[in-house]
Short mmCIF file of C-alpha atoms and ligand atoms in Angstrom, two decimals:
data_model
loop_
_atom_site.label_atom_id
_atom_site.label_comp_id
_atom_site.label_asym_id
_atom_site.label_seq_id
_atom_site.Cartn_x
_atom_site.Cartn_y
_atom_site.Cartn_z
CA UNK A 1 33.21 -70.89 -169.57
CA UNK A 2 32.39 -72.86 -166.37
CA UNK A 3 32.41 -72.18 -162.97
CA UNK A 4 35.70 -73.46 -161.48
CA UNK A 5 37.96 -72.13 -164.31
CA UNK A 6 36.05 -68.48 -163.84
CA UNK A 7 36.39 -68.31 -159.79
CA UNK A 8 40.12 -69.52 -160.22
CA UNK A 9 40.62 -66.44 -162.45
CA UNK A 10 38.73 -63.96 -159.67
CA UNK A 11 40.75 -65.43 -156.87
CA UNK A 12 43.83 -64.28 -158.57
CA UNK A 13 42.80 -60.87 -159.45
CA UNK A 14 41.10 -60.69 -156.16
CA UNK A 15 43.69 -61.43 -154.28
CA UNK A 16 43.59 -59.38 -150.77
CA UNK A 17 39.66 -58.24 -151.27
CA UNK A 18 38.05 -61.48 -151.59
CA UNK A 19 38.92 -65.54 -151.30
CA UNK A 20 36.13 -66.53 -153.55
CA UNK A 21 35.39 -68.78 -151.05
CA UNK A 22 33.03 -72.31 -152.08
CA UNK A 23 30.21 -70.48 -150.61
CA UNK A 24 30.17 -67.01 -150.95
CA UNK A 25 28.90 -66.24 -146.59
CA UNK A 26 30.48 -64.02 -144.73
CA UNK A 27 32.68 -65.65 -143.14
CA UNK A 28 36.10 -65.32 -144.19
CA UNK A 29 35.99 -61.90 -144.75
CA UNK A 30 34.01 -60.59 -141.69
CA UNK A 31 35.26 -57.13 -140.61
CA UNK A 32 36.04 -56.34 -144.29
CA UNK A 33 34.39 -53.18 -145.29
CA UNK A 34 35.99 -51.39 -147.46
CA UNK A 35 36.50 -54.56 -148.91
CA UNK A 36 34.04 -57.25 -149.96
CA UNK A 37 32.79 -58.42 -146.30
CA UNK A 38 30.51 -57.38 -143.97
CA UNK A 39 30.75 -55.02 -141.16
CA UNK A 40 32.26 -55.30 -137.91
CA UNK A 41 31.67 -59.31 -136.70
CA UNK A 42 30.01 -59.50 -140.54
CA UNK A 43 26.56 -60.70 -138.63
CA UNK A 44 24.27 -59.20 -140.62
CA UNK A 45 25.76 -60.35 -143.36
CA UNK A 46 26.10 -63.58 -142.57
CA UNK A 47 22.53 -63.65 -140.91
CA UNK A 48 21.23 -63.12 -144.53
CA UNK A 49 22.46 -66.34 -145.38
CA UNK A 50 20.92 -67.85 -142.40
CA UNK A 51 17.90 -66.29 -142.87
CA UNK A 52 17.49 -67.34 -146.42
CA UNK A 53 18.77 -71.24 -145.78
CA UNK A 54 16.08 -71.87 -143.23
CA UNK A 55 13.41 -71.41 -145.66
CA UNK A 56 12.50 -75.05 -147.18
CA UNK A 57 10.49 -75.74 -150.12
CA UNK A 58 7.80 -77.91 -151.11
CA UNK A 59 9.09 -80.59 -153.81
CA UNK A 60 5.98 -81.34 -155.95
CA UNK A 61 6.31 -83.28 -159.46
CA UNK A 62 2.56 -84.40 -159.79
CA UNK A 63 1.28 -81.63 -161.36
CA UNK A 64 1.55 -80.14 -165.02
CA UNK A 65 3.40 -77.06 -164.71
CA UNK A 66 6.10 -78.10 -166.97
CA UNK A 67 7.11 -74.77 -168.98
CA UNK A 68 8.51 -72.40 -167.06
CA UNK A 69 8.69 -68.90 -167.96
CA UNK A 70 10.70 -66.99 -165.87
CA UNK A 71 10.07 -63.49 -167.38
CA UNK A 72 8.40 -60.35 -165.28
CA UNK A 73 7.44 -56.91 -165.73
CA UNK A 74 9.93 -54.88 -163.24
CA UNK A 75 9.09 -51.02 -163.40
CA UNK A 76 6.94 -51.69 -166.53
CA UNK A 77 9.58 -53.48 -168.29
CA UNK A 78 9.94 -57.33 -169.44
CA UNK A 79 12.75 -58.80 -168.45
CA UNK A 80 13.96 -62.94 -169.01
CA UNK A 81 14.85 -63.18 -165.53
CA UNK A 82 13.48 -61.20 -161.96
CA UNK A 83 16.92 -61.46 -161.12
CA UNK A 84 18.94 -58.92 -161.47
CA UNK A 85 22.51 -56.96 -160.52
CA UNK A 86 22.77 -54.78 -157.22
CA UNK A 87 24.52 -51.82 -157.82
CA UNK A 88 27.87 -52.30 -156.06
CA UNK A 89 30.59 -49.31 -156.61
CA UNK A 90 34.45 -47.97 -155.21
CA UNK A 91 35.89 -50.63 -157.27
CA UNK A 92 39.01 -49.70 -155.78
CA UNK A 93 38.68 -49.88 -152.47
CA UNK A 94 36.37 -52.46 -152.53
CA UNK A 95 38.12 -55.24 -155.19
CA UNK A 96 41.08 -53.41 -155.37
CA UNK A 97 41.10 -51.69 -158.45
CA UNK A 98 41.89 -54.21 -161.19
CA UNK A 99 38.85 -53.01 -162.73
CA UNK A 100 38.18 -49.43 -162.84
CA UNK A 101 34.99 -47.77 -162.01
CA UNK A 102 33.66 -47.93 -165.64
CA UNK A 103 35.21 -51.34 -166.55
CA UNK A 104 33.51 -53.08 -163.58
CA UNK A 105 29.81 -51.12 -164.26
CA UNK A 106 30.09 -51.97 -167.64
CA UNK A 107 31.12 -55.54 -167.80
CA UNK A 108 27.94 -56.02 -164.94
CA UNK A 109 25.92 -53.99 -167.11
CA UNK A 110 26.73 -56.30 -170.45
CA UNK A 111 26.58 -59.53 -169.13
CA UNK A 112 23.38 -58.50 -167.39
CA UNK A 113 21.32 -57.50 -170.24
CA UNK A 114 22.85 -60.13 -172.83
CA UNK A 115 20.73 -62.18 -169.98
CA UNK A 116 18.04 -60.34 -170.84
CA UNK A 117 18.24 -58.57 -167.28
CA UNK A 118 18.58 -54.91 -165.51
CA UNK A 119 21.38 -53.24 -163.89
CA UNK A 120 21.14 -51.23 -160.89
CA UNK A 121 24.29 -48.51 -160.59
CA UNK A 122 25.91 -47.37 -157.37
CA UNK A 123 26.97 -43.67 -156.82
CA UNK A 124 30.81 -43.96 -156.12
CA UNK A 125 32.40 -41.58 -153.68
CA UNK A 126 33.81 -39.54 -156.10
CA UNK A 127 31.20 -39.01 -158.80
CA UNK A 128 32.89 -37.78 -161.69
CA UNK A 129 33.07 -38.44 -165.16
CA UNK A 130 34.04 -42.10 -165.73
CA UNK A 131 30.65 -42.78 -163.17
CA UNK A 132 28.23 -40.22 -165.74
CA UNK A 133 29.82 -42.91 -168.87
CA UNK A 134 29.12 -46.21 -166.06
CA UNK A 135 25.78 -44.98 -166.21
CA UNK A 136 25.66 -44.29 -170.00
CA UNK A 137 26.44 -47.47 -170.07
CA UNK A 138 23.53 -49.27 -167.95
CA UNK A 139 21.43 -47.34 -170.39
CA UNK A 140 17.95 -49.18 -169.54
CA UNK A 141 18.72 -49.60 -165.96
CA UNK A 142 17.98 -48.73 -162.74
CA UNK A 143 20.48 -45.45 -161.10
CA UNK A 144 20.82 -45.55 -156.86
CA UNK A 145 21.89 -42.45 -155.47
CA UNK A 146 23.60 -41.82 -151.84
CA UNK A 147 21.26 -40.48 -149.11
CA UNK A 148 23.22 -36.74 -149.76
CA UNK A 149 22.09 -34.14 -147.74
CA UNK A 150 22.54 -32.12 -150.60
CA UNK A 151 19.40 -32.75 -152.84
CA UNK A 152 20.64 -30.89 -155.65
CA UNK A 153 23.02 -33.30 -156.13
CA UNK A 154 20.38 -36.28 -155.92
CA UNK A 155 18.34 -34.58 -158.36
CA UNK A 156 21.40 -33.67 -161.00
CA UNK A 157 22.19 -37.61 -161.21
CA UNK A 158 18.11 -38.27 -161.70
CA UNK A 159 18.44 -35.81 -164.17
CA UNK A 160 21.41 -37.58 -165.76
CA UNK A 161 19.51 -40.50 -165.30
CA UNK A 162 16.69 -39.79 -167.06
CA UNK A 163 19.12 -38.76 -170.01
CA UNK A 164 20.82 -41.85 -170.40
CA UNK A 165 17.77 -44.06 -170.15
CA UNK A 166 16.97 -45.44 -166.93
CA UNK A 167 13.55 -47.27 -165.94
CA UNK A 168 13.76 -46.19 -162.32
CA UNK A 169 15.77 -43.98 -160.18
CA UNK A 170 16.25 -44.09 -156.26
CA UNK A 171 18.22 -43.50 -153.61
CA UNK A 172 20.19 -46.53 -151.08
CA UNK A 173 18.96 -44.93 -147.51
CA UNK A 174 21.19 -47.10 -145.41
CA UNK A 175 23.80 -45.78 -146.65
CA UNK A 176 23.01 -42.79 -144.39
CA UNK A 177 25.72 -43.27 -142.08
CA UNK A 178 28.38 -43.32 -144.40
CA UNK A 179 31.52 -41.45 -142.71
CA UNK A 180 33.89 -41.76 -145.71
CA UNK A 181 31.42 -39.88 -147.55
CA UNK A 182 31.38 -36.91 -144.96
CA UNK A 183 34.77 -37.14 -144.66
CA UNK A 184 35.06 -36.15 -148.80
CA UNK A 185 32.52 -33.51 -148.18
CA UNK A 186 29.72 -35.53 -149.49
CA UNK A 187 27.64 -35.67 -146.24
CA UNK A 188 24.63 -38.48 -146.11
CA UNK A 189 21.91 -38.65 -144.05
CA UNK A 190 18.83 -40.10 -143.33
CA UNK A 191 15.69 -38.79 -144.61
CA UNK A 192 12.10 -37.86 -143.51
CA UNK A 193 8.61 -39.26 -144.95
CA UNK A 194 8.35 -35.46 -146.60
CA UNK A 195 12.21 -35.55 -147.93
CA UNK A 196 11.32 -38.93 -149.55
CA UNK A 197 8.41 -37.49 -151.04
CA UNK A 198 10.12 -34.60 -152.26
CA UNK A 199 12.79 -36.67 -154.39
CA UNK A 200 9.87 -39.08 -155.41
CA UNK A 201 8.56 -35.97 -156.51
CA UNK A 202 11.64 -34.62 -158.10
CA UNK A 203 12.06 -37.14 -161.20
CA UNK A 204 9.30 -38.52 -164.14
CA UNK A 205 10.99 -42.11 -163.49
CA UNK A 206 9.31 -44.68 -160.87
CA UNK A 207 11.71 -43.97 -157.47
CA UNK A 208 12.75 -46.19 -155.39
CA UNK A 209 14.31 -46.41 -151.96
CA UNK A 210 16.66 -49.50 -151.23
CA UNK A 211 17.92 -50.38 -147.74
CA UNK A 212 14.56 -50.78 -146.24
CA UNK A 213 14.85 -53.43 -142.96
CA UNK A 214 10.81 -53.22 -141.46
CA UNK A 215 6.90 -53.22 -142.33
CA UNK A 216 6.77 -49.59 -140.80
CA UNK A 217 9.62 -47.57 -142.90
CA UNK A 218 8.21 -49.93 -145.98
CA UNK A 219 4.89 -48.35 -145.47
CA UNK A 220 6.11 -44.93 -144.96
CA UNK A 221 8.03 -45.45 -148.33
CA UNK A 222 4.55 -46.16 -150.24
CA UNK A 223 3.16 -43.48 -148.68
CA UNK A 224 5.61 -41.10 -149.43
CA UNK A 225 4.81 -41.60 -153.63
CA UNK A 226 7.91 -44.53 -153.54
CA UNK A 227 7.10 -46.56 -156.64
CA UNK A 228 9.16 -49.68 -154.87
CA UNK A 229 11.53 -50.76 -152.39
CA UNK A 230 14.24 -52.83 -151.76
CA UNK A 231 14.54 -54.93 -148.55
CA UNK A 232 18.40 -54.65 -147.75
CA UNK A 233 20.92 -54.30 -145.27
CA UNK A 234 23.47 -53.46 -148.19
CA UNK A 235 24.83 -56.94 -148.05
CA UNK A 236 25.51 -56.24 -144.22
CA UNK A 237 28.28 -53.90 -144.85
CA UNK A 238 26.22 -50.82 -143.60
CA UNK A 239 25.25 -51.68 -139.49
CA UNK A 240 26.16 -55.19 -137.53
CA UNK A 241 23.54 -57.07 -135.67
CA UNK A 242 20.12 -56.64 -137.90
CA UNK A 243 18.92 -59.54 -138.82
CA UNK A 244 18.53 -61.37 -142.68
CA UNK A 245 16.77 -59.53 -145.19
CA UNK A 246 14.47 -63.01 -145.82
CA UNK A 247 13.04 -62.63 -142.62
CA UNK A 248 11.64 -59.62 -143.04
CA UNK A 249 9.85 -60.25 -146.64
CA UNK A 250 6.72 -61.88 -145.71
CA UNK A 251 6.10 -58.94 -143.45
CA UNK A 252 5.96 -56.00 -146.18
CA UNK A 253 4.62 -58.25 -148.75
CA UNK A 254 1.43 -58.99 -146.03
CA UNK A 255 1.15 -55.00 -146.06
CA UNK A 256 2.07 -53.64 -149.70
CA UNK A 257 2.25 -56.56 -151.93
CA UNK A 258 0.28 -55.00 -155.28
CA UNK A 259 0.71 -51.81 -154.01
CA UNK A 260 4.16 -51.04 -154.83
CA UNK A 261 7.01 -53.28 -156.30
CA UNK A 262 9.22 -55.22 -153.95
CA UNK A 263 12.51 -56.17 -154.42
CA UNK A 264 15.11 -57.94 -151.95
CA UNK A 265 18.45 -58.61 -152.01
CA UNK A 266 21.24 -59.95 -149.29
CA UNK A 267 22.59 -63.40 -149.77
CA UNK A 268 20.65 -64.42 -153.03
CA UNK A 269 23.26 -67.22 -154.46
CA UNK A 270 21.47 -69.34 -156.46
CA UNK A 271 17.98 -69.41 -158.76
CA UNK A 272 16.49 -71.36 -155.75
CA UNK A 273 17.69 -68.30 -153.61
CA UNK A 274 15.78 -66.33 -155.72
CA UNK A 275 12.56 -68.88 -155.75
CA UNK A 276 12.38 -68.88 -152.11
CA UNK A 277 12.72 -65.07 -151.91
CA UNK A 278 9.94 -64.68 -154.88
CA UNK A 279 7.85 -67.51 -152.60
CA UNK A 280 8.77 -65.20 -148.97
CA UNK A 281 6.49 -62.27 -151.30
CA UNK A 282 9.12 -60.41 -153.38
CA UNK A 283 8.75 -59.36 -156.88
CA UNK A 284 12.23 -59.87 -158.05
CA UNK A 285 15.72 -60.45 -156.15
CA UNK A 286 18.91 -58.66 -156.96
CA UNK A 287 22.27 -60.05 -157.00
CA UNK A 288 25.56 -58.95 -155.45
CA UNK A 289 28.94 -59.81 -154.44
CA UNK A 290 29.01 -62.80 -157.30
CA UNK A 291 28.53 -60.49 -159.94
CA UNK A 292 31.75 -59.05 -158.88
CA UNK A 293 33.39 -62.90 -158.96
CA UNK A 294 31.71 -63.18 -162.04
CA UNK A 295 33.30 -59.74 -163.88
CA UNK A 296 36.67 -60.61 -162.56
CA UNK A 297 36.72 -63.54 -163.13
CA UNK A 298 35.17 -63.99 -167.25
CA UNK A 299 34.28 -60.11 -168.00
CA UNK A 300 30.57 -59.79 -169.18
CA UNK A 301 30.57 -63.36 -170.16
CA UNK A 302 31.25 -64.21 -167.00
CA UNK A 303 28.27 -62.36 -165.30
CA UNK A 304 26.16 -63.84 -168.31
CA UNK A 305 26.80 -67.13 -167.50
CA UNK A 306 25.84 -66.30 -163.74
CA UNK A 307 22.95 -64.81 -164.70
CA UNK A 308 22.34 -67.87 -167.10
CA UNK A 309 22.86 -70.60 -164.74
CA UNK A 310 20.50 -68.92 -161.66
CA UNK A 311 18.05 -68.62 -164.15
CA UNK A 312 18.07 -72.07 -164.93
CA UNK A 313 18.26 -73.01 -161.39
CA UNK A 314 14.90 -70.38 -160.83
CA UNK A 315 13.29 -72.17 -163.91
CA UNK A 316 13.96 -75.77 -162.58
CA UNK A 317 13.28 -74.88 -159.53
CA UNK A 318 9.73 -73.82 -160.58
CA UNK A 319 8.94 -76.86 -162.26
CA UNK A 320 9.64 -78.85 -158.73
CA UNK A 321 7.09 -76.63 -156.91
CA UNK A 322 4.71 -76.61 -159.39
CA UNK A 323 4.68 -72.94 -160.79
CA UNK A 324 4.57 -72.15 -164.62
CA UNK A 325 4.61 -68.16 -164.21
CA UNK A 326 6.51 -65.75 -162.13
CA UNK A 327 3.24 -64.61 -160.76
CA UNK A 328 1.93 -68.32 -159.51
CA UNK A 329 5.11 -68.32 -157.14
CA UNK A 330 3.95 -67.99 -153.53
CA UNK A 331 3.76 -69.00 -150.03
CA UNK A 332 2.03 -71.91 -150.99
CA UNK A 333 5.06 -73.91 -152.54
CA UNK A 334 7.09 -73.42 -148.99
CA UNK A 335 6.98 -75.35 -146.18
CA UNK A 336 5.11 -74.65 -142.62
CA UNK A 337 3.59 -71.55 -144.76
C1 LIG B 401 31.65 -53.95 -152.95
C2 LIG B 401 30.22 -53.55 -152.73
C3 LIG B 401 29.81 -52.26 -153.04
C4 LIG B 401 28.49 -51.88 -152.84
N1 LIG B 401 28.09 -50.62 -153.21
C5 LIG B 401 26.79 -50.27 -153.08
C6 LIG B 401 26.31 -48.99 -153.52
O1 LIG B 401 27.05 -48.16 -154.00
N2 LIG B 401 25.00 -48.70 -153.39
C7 LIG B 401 24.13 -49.61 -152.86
O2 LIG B 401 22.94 -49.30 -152.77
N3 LIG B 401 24.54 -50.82 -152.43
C8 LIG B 401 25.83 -51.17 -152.54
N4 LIG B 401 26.24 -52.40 -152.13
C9 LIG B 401 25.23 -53.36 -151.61
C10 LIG B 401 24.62 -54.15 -152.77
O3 LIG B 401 23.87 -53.35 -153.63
C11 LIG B 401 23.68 -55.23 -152.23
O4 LIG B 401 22.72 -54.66 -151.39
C12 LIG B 401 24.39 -56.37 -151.50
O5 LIG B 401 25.69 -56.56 -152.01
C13 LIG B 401 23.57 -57.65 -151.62
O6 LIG B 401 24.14 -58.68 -150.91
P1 LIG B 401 25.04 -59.85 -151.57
O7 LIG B 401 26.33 -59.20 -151.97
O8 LIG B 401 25.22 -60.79 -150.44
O9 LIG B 401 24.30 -60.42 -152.74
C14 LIG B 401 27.56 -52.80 -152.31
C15 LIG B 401 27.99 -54.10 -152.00
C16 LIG B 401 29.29 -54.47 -152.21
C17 LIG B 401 29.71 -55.89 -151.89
#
């Protein structure tokens, strides 16, 4: 497998959701939600790019950090790698269908933990069947539920969840203004500090609430029970105009870093994405839209060798700022920090 052969591949069964451009920014697909873009100009989308390329690092080779071990505990599990695959769902209206539901989870799922790694899973619009196997098939991964207004429903899927093996359950809280899903009687909404602590409540797993964009809803997260967090803006697809998801690291990490586990995601493209994001104060990154590319275009191998090459970027990476552990990467190895 290499890279030009497998985005050739997703080009052509991507054809009319996503160009597979060089660099995967925004750009070309602005306006595209459903779709693979971002929403409305695609700002925020393209702002996490931005955000994330004006971070510089420190290039240091006098040192003797020269082993690099890139694995990390993530909800009390080891994994190789603290990067790891977003849950991204509606294959069909998103990529067009060429993989089903199930087919796309499951090749993610595969070539992420061949890579030693963890899947996050979406909740589709219609939840059925094929997503219950999806989520079989993540097995020891991580299951995102839409802000319903309906908590049964949030709580059935944790329940599910907890069935099929998961290390963490949570629910993606941007994705409260989600018309489609009111429009198929599936209303979402945003919750309160007390309705967060409810669902934290709700479910033996860790919980987690992704889509977090400041210091102050962070905070009310942690002190609602949330055992993490993920600073998002759902790959801009969700609201135009907020700003990159790297730019608002530093901040939470200042507040709850130790306290609760911090993920980020939004523009992550390479291991040195991820270093700079681990450096910023997160304790792992997760990857989206090139995971898709990656499924299209190879199947699970392809998302292994993804996986594969960032983490050989991360690990290279580490050894040019001087860091031998996951935990030794911080502020220190960036520039004007
Ligand atoms: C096609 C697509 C579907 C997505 N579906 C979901 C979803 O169901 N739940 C969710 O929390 N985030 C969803 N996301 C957002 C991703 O989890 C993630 O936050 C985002 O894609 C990260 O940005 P990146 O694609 O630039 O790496 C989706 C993103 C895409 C591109």
């Amino acid at each position: 497998m290499d890279l030009l052969t497998l985005k050739a591949e997703a080009r052509k069964k991507l054809a009319g959701y996503c160009r597979v451009c060089p660099i995967c920014n925004g750009k070309s697909c602005a306006g595209e939600v459903p779709g693979m873009g971002g929403i409305g100009t695609g700002s925020s989308f393209a702002e996490n790019i931005t955000a994330l390329s004006s971070v510089k690092l420190n290039l240091t080779a006098i040192h003797d950090a020269s082993t690099p071990d890139t694995a990390t505990l993530v909800f009390g599990q080891y994994i190789s790698t603290p990067i790891m695959a977003a849950p991204m769902v509606n294959s069909r209206m998103n990529t067009g269908g060429g993989l089903t539901e199930k087919e796309l989870a499951e090749a993610i799922t595969a070539g992420t933990h061949q890579a030693g790694s963890l899947t996050w899973l979406g909740d589709p619009i219609d939840t059925n069947y094929e997503w219950f196997n999806a989520m079989q098939a993540a097995g020891r991964g991580v299951v995102i539920v839409k802000p319903r207004v309906n908590h049964d429903h949030i709580i059935e899927a944790f329940v599910r969840a907890e069935q099929f093996g998961a290390v963490a359950v949570g629910i993606d809280v941007d994705g409260a203004g989600l018309i489609t899903m009111k429009l198929r009687g599936q209303a979402v909404g945003p919750k309160t500090k007390q309705q967060i602590a409810e669902l934290a409540k709700s479910t033996k797993l860790p919980f987690v609430v992704k889509g977090i964009m400041n210091v102050a809803d962070a905070v009310k997260c942690a002190e609602a029970g949330a055992a993490g967090i993920v600073i998002s803006n759902h790959g801009g697809r969700v609201l135009d105009y907020t700003c990159g998801t790297a730019s608002v690291v530093p901040g939470v990490a200042r507040e709850l870093k130790g306290r609760i586990e911090i993920f980020v995601d939004g523009g992550v493209r390479s291991g040195v994405d991820a270093l700079k994001m681990l450096a910023l104060g997160a304790d792992g990154v997760l990857v989206g839209r090139p995971l898709i590319i990656g499924a299209y275009g190879g199947g699970a191998a392809g998302v292994r060798y993804l996986f594969d090459k960032y983490t050989e970027e991360l690990g290279s990476g580490m050894i040019l700022t001087g860091c031998n552990t996951i935990k030794q990467i911080d502020s220190g190895i960036l520039i004007n920090s």
